[in-house]
CSV table of C-alpha atoms in Angstrom, one decimal:
chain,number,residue,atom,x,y,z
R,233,UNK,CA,0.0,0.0,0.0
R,234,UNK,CA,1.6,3.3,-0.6
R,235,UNK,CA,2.5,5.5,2.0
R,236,UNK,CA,-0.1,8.3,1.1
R,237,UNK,CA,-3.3,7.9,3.8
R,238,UNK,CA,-5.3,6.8,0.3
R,239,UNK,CA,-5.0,3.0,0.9
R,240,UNK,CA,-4.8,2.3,-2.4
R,241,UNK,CA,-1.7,-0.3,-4.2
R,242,UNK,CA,0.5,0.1,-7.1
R,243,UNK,CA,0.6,-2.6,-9.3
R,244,UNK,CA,4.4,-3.7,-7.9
R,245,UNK,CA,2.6,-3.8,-4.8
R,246,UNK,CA,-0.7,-5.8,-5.9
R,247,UNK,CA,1.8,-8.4,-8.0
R,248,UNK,CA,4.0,-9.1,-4.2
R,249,UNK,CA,0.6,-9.5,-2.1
R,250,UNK,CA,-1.2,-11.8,-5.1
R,251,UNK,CA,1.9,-13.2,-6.0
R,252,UNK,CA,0.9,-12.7,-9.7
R,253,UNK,CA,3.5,-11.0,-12.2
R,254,UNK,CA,3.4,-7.2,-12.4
R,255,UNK,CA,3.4,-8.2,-16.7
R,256,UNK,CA,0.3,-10.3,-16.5
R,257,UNK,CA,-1.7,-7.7,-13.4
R,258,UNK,CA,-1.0,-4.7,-16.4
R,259,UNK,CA,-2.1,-7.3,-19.1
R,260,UNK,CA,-5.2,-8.1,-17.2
R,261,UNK,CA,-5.5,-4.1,-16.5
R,262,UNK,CA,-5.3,-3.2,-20.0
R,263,UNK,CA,-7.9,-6.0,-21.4
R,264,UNK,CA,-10.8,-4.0,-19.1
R,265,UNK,CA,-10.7,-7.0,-16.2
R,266,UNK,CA,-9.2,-5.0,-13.6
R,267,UNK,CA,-9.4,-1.3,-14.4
R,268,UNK,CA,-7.5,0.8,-11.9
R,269,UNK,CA,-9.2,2.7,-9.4
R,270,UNK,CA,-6.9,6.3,-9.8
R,271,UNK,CA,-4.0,7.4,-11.1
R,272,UNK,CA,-1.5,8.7,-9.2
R,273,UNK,CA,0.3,12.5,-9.5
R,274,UNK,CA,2.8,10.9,-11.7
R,275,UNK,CA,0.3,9.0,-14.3
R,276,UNK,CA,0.8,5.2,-12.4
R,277,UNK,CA,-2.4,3.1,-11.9
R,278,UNK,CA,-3.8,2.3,-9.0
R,279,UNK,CA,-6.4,0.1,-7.1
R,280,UNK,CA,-7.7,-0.4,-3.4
R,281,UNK,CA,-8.4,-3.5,-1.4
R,282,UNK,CA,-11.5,-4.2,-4.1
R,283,UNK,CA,-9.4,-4.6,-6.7
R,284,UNK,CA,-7.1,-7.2,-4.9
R,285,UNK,CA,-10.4,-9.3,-4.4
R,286,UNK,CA,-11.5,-8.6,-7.8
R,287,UNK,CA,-7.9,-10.1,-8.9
R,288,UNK,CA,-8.0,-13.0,-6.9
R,289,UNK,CA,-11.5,-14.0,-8.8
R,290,UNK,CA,-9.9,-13.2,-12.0
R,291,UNK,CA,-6.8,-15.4,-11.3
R,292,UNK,CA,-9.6,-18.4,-10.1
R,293,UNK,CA,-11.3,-18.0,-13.2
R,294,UNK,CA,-8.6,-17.6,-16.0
R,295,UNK,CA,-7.0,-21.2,-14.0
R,296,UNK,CA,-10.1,-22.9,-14.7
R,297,UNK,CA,-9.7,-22.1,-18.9
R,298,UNK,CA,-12.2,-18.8,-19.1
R,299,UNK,CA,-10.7,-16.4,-21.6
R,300,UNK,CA,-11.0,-12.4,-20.8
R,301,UNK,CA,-14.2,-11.8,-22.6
R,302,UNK,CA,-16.0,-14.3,-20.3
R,303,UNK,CA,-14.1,-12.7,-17.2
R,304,UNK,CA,-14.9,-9.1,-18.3
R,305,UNK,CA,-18.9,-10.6,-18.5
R,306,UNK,CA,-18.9,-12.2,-14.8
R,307,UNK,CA,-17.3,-9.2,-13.3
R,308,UNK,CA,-19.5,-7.0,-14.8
R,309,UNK,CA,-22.7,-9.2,-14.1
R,310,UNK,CA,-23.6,-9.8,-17.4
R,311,UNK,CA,-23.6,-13.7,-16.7
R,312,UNK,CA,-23.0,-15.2,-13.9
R,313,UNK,CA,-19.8,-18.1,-12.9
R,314,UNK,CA,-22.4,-20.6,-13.6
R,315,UNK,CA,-23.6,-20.0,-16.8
R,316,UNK,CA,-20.3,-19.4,-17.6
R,317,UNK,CA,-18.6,-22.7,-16.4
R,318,UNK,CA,-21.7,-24.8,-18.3
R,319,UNK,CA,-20.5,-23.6,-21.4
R,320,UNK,CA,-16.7,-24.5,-20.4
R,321,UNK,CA,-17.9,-27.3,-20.0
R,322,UNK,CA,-19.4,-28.5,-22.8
R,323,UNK,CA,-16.5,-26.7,-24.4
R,324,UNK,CA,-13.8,-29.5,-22.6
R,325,UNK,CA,-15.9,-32.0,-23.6
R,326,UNK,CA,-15.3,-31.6,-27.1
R,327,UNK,CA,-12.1,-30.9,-26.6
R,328,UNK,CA,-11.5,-34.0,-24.8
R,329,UNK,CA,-13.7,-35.8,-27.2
R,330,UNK,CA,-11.5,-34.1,-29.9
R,331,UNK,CA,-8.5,-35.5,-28.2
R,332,UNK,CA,-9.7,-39.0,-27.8
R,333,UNK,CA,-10.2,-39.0,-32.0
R,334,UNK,CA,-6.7,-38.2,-32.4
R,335,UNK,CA,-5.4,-40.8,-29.6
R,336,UNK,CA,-7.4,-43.4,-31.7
R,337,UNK,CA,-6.6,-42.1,-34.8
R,338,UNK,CA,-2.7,-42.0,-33.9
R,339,UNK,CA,-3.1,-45.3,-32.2
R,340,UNK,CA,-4.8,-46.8,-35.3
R,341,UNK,CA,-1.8,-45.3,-38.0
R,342,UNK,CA,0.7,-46.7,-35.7
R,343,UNK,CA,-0.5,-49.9,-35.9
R,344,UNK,CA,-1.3,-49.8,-39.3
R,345,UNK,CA,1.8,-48.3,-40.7
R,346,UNK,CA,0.0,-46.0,-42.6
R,347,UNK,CA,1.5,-43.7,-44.7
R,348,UNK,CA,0.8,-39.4,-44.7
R,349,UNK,CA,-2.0,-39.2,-46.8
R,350,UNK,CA,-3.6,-42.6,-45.3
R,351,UNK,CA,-3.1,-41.1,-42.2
R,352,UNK,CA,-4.7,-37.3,-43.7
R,353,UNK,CA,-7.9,-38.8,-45.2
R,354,UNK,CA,-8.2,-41.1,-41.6
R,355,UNK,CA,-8.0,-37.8,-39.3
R,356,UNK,CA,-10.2,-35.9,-41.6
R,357,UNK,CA,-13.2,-38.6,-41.9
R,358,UNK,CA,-12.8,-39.0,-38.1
R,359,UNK,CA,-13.0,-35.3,-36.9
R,360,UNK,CA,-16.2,-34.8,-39.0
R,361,UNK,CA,-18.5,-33.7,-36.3
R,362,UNK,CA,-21.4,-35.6,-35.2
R,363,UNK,CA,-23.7,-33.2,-37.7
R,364,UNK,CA,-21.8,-34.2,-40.3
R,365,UNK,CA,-21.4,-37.9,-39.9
R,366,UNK,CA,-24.8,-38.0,-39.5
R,367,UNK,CA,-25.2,-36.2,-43.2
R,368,UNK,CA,-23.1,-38.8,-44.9
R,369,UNK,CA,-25.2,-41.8,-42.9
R,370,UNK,CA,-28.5,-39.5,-44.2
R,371,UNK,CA,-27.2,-39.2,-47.7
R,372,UNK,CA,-26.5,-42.9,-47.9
R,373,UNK,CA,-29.9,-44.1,-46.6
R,374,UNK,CA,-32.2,-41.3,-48.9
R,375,UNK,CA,-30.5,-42.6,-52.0
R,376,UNK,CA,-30.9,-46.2,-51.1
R,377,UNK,CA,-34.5,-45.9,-50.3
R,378,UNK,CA,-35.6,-42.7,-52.7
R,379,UNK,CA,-38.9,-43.3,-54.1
R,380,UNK,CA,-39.1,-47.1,-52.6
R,381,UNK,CA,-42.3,-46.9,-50.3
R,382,UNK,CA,-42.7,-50.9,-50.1
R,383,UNK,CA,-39.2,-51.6,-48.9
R,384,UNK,CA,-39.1,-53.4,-45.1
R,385,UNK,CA,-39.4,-51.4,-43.0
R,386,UNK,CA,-37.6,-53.2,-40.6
R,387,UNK,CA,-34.4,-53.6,-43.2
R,388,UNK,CA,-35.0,-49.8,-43.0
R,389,UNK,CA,-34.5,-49.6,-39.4
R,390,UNK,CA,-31.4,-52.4,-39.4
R,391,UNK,CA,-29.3,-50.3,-42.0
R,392,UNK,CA,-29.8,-47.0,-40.4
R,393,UNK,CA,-28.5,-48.7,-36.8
R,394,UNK,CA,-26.2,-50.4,-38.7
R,395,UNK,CA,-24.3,-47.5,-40.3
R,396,UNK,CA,-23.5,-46.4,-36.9
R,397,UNK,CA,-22.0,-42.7,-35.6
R,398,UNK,CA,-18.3,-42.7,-34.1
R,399,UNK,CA,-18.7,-43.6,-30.6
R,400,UNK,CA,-17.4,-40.6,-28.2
R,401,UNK,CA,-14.7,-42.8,-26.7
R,402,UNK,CA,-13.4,-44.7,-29.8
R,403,UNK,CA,-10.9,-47.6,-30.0
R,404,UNK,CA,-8.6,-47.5,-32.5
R,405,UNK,CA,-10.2,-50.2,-34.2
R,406,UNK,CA,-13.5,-48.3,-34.3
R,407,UNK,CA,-11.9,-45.4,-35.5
R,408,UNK,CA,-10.2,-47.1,-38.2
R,409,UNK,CA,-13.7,-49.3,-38.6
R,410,UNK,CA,-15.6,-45.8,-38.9
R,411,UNK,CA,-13.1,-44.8,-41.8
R,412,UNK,CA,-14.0,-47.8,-44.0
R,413,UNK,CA,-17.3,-47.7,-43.4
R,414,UNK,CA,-17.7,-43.8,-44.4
R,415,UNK,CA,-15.4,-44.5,-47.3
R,416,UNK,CA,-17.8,-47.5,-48.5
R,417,UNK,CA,-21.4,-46.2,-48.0
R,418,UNK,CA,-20.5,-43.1,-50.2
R,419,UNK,CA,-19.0,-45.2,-52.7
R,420,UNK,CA,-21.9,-44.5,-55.9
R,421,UNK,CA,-21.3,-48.7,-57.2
R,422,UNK,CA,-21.6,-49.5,-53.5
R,423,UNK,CA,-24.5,-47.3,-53.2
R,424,UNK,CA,-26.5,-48.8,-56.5
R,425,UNK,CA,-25.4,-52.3,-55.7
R,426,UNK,CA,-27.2,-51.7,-51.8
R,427,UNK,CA,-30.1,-49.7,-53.3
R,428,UNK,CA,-30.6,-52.5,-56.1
R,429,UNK,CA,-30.8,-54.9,-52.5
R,430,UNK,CA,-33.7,-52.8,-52.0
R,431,UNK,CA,-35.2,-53.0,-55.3
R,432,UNK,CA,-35.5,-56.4,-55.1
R,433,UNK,CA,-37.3,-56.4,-51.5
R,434,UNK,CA,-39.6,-53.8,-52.1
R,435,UNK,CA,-40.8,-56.3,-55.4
R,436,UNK,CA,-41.0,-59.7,-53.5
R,437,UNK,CA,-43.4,-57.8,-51.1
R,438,UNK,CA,-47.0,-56.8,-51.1
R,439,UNK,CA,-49.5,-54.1,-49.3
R,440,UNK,CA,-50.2,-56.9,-46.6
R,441,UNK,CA,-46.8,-58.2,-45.8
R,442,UNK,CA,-45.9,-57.8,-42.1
R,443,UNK,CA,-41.8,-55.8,-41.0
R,444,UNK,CA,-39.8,-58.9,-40.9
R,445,UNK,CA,-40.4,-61.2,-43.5
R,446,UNK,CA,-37.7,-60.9,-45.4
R,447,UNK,CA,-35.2,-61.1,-42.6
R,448,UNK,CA,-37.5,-64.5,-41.9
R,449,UNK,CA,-37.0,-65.7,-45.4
R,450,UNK,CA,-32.6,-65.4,-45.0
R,451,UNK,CA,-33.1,-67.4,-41.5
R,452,UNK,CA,-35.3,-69.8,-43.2
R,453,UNK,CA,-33.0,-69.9,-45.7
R,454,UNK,CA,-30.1,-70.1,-44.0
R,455,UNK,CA,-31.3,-72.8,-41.5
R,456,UNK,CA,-32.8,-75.1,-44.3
R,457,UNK,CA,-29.2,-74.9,-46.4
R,458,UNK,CA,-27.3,-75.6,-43.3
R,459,UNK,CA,-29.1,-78.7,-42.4
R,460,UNK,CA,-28.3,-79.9,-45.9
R,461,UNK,CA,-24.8,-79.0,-45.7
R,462,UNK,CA,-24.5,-81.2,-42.5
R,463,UNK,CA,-26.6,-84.1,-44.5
R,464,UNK,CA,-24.1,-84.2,-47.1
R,465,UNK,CA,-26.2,-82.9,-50.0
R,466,UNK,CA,-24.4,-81.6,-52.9
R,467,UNK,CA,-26.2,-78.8,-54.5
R,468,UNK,CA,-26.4,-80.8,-58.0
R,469,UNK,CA,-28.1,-83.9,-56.0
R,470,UNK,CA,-31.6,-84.3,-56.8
R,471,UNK,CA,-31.8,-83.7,-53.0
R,472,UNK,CA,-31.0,-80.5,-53.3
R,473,UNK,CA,-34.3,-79.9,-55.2
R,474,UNK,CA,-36.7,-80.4,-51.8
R,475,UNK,CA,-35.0,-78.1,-49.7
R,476,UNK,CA,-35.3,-75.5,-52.3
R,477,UNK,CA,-38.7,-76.2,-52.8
R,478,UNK,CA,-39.6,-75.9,-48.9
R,479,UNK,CA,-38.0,-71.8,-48.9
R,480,UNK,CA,-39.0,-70.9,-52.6
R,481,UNK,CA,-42.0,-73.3,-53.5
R,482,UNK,CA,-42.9,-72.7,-57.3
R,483,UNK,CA,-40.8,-68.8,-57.5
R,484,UNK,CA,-39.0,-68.0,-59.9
R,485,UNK,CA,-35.6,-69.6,-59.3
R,486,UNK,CA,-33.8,-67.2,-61.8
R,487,UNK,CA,-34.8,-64.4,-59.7
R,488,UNK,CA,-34.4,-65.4,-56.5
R,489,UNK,CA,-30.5,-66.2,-57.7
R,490,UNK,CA,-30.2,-62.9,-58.7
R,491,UNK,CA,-31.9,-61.3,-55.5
R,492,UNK,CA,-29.3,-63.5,-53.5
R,493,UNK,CA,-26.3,-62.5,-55.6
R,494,UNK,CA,-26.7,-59.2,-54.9
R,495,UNK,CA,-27.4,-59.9,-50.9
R,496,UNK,CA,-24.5,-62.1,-50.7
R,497,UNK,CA,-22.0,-59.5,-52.0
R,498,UNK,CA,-18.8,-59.5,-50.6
R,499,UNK,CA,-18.8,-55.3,-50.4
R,500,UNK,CA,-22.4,-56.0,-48.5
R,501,UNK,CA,-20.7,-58.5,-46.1
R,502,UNK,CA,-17.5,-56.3,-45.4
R,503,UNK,CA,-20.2,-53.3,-44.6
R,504,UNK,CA,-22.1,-55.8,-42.0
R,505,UNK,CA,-18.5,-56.6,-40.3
R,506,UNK,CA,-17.7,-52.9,-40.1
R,507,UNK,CA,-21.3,-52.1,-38.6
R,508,UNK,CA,-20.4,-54.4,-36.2
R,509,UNK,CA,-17.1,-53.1,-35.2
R,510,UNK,CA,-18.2,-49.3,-34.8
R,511,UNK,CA,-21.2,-50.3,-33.0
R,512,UNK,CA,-19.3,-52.4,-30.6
R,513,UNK,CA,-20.8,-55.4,-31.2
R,514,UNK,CA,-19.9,-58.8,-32.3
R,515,UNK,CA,-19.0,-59.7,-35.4
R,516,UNK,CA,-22.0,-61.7,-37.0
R,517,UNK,CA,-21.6,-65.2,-39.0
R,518,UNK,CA,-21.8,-64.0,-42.9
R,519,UNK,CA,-22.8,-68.0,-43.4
R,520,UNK,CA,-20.6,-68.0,-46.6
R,521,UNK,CA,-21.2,-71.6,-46.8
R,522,UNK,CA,-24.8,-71.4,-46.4
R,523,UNK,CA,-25.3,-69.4,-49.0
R,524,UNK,CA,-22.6,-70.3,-51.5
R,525,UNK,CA,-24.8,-73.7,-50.9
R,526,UNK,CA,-27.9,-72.3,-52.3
R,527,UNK,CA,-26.6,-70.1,-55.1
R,528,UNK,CA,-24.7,-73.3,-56.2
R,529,UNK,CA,-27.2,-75.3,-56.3
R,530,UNK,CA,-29.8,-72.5,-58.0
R,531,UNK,CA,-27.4,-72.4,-60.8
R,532,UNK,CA,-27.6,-75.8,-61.6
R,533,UNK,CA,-30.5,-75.4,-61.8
R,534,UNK,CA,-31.2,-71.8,-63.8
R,535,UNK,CA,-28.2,-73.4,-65.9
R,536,UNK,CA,-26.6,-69.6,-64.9
């Protein structure tokens, strides 16, 4: 305190009873935080036992991350430490989700040996915000479904799950699962070869047909064609013949060859594995063998 009756401090003497650098008490001065209270006869700033208070809040609140504008607000009660720390907070939060991308990302190039530009297009399809992986995920499902009203809806509600957000915390292997995945479903022959997928469900089904059906039909399918494989039946054995007849009856065996073609597609496969990985779930059987069984033994006989 100087020696003049005023009780009021110099900023050498504020910076030894706050501890705080004279630099950063003028810096704080000259932003509008901590305006002095008078000058004195030779043009030097200075503040009374207010000020050192008001210092020690700014000191509090610039440790816990608030810039000047925000400190300049609270001391002048145009928002209160509250309102201002909410917004901090959701601040760190992306910043720590931010820095948990680039762990997994880093993480992910190490393991990979990826080179630069690997490693550029990987950062940049991970950092997209949520808004816009949710775009490309939007995108992918209009164009696959434009102008098909008779589709499943519950192959609807499958694919959208399936092409998944990036979780908040990824692994690596999500992160690197994410990549793909983005990469694939705006792929355009991906995209036709999942909308003509669609094409051919929205046909096989009628006004009447219950959510479900189709995913039925594959587990009937699948079931039926595995019980054969264990019997031993070849696909060219006359066998073969009944258990098509129990899924397809009388259809049109051409068709149904091409429908599963399309469905068995090893692009359609990888995107189910990926799905899988993002969404942090288990890898589901692609029962290869199953259906290699039953497009075999179409073929024989379609003659295709």
């Amino acid at each position: 305190m100087i020696d003049d009756g005023t009780g009021l401090f110099t900023i050498g003497e504020l910076a030894r009873a706050t501890g705080l650098s004279v630099r950063t008490i003028r810096y704080w001065s000259d932003e509008g935080a901590l305006p002095p209270v008078a000058r004195s006869a030779g043009g030097y700033r200075l503040y009374d036992a207010a000020s050192v208070a008001r210092l020690e809040l700014i000191r509090t609140l610039r440790e816990l991350g608030l810039g000047l504008g925000d400190v300049r607000k609270v001391l002048a009660g145009e928002t209160t430490v509250a309102e201002v720390a909410a917004a901090h907070v959701k601040a760190l939060d992306a910043q720590i989700h931010s820095l948990k991308v680039t762990r997994a990302v880093l993480s992910t190039v190490a393991r990979r040996g990826s080179t630069a530009e690997e490693m550029t297009l990987m950062n940049k399809l991970a950092r997209l915000s949520a808004a816009e992986r949710r775009r490309i995920v939007e995108d992918f499902m209009t164009e696959i479904f434009e102008g098909i009203d008779t589709a499943d809806p519950d192959i609807r509600r499958r694919l959208r799950f399936a092409a998944a957000n990036l979780p908040d915390d990824p692994t690596p292997d999500q992160v690197d699962a994410w990549v793909e995945l983005a990469e694939l479903i705006q792929d355009p022959e991906f995209r036709a070869l999942m909308r003509r997928m669609i094409e051919f469900n929205a046909a096989d089904r009628g006004p009447d047909v219950p959510p479900g059906t189709s995913l039925w039909f594959m587990s009937r399918l699948i079931q039926l064609s595995g019980e054969a494989l264990r019997q031993g039946i070849a696909p060219e054995a006359p066998e073969a013949e009944d258990v098509l007849r129990e899924v397809l009856g009388d259809g049109d065996r051409a068709a149904v060859l091409e429908r599963l073609t399309a469905a068995v597609n090893v692009r359609v496969n990888r995107y189910r594995e990926l799905s899988a990985i993002v969404n942090g779930l288990e890898p589901q059987s692609s029962h290869e063998e199953e259906f290699a069984w039953v497009v075999a033994a179409l073929r024989v006989r379609t003659g295709r």
